[in-house]
GROMACS .gro file of N, CA and C in nm:
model
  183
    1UNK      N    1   1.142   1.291   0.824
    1UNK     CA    2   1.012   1.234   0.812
    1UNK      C    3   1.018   1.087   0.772
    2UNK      N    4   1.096   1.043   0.691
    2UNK     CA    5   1.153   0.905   0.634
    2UNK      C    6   1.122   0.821   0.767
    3UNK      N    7   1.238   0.891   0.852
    3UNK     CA    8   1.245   0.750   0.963
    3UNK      C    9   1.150   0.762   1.046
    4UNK      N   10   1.022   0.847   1.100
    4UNK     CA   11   0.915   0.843   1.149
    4UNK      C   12   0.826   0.743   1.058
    5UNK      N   13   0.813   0.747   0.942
    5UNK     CA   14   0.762   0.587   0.860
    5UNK      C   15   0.798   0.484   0.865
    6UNK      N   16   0.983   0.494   0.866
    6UNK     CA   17   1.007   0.373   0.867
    6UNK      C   18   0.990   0.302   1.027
    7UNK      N   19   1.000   0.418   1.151
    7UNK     CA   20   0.970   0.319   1.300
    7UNK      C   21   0.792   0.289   1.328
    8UNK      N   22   0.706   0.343   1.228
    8UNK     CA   23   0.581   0.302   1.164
    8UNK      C   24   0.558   0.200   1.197
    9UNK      N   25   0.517   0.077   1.279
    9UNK     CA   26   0.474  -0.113   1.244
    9UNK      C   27   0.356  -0.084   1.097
   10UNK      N   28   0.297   0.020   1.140
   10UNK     CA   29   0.191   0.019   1.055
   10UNK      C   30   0.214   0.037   0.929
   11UNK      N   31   0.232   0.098   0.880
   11UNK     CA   32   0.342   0.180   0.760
   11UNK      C   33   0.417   0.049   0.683
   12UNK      N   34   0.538  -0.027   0.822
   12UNK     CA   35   0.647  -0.102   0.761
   12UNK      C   36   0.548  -0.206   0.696
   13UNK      N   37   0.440  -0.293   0.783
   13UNK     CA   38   0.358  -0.391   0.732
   13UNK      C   39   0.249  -0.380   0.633
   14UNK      N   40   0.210  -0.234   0.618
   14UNK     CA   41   0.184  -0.245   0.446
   14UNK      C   42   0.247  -0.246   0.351
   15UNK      N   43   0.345  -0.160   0.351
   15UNK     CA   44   0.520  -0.146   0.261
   15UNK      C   45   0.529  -0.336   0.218
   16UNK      N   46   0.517  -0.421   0.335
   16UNK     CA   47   0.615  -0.545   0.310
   16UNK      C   48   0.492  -0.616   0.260
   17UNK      N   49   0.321  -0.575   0.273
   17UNK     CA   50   0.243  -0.638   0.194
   17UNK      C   51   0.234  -0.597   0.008
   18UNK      N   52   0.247  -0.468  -0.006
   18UNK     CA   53   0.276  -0.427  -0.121
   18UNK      C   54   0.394  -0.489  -0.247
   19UNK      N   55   0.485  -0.504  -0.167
   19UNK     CA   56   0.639  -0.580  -0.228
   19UNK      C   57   0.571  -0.661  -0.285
   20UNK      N   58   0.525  -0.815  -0.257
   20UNK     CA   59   0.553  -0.937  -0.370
   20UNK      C   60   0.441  -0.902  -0.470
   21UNK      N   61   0.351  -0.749  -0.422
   21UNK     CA   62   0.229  -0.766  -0.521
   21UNK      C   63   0.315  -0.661  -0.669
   22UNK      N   64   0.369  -0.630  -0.592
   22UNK     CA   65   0.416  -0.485  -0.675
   22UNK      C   66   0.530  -0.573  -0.783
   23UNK      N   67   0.651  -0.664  -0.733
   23UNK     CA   68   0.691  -0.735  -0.815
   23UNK      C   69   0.682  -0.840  -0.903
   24UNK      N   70   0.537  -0.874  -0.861
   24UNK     CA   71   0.524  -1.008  -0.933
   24UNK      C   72   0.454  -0.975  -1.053
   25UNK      N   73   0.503  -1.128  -1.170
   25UNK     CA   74   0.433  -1.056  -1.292
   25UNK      C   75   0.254  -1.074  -1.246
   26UNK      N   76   0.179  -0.983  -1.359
   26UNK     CA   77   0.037  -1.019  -1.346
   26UNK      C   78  -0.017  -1.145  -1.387
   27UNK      N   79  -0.061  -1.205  -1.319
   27UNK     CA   80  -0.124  -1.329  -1.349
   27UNK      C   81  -0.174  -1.330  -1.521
   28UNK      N   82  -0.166  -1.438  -1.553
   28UNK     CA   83  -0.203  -1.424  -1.712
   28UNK      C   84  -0.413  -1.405  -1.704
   29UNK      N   85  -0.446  -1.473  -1.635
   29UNK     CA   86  -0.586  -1.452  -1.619
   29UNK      C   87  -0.666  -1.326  -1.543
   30UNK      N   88  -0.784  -1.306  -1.612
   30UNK     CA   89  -0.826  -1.117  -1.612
   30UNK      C   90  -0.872  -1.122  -1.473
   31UNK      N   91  -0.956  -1.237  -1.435
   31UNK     CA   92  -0.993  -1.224  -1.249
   31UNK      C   93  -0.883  -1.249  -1.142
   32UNK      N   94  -0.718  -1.301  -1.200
   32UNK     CA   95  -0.665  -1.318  -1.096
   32UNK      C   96  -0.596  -1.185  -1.067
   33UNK      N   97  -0.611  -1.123  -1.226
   33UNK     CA   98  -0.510  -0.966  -1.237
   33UNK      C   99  -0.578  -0.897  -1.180
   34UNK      N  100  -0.677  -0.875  -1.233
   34UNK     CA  101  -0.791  -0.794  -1.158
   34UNK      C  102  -0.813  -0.801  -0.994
   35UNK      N  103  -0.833  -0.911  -0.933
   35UNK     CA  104  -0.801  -0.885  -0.832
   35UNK      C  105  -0.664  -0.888  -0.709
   36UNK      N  106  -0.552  -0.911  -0.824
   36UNK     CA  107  -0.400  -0.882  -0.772
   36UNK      C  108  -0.414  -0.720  -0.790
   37UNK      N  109  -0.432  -0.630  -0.856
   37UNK     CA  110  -0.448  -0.467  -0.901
   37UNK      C  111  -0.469  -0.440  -0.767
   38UNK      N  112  -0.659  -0.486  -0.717
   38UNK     CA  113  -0.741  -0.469  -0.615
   38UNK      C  114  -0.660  -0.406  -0.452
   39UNK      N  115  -0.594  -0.572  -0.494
   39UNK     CA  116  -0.541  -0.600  -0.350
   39UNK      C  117  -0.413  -0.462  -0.343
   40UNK      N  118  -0.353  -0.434  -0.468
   40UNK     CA  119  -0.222  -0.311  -0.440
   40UNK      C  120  -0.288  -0.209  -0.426
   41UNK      N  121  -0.429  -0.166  -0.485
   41UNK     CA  122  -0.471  -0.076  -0.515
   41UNK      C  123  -0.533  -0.040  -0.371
   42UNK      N  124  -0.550  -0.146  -0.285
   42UNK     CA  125  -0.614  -0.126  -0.143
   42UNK      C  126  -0.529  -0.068  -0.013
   43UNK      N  127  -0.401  -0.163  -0.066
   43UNK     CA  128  -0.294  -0.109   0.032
   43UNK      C  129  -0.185  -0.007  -0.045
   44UNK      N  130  -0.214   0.042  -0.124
   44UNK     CA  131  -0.173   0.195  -0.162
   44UNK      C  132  -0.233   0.311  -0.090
   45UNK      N  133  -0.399   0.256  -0.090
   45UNK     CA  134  -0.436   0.362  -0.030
   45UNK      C  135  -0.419   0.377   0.130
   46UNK      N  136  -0.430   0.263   0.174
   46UNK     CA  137  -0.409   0.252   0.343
   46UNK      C  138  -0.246   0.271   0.405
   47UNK      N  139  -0.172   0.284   0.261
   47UNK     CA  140  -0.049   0.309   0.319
   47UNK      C  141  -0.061   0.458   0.316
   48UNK      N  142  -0.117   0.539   0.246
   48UNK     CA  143  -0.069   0.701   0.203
   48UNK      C  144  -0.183   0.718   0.327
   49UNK      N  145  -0.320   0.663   0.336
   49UNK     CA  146  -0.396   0.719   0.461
   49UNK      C  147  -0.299   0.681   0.590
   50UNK      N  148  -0.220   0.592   0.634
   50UNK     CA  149  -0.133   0.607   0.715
   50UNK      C  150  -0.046   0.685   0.755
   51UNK      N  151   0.059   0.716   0.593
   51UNK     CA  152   0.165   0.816   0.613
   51UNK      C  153   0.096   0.974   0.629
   52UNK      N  154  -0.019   0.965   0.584
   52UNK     CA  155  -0.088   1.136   0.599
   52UNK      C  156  -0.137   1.147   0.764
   53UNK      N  157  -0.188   1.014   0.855
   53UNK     CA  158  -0.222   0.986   0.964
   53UNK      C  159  -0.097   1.070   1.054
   54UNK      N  160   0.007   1.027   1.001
   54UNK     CA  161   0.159   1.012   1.038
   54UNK      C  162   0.273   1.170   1.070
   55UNK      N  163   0.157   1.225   0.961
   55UNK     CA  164   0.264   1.366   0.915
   55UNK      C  165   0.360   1.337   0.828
   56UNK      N  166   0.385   1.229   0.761
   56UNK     CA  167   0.476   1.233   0.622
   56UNK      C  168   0.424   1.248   0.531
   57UNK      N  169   0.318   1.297   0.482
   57UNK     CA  170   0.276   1.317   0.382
   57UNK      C  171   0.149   1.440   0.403
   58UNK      N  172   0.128   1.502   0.287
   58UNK     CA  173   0.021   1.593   0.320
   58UNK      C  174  -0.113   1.559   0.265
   59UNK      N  175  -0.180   1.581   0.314
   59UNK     CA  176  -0.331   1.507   0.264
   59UNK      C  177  -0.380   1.524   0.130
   60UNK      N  178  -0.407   1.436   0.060
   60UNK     CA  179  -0.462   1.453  -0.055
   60UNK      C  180  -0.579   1.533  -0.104
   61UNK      N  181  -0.598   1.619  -0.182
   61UNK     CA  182  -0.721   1.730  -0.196
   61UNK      C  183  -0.784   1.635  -0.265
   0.00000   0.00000   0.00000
């Protein structure tokens, strides 16, 4: 199931939008954190609605 995600475009290009959000520290200011969270918190979900799209994952109840 792995490598059906990883030959994904869709999948790989949220994965590689997630990275610099996921490593970087949080901005010291509450609206830039707040909406750095937003932005992971958006493509978390569009990545798992992908991989469930996909069959790697099972749908969330």
């Amino acid at each position: 199931m792995a490598s059906e995600a990883g030959q994904d475009t869709t999948a790989a290009q949220l994965a590689l939008q997630a990275r610099p959000l996921q490593t970087e520290p949080l901005p010291g200011e509450r609206r830039a954190a707040t909406a750095n969270l937003r932005r992971l918190g958006w493509i978390a979900n569009e990545l798992h609605d992908r991989l469930t799209a996909i069959r790697c994952l099972r749908e969330a109840a």
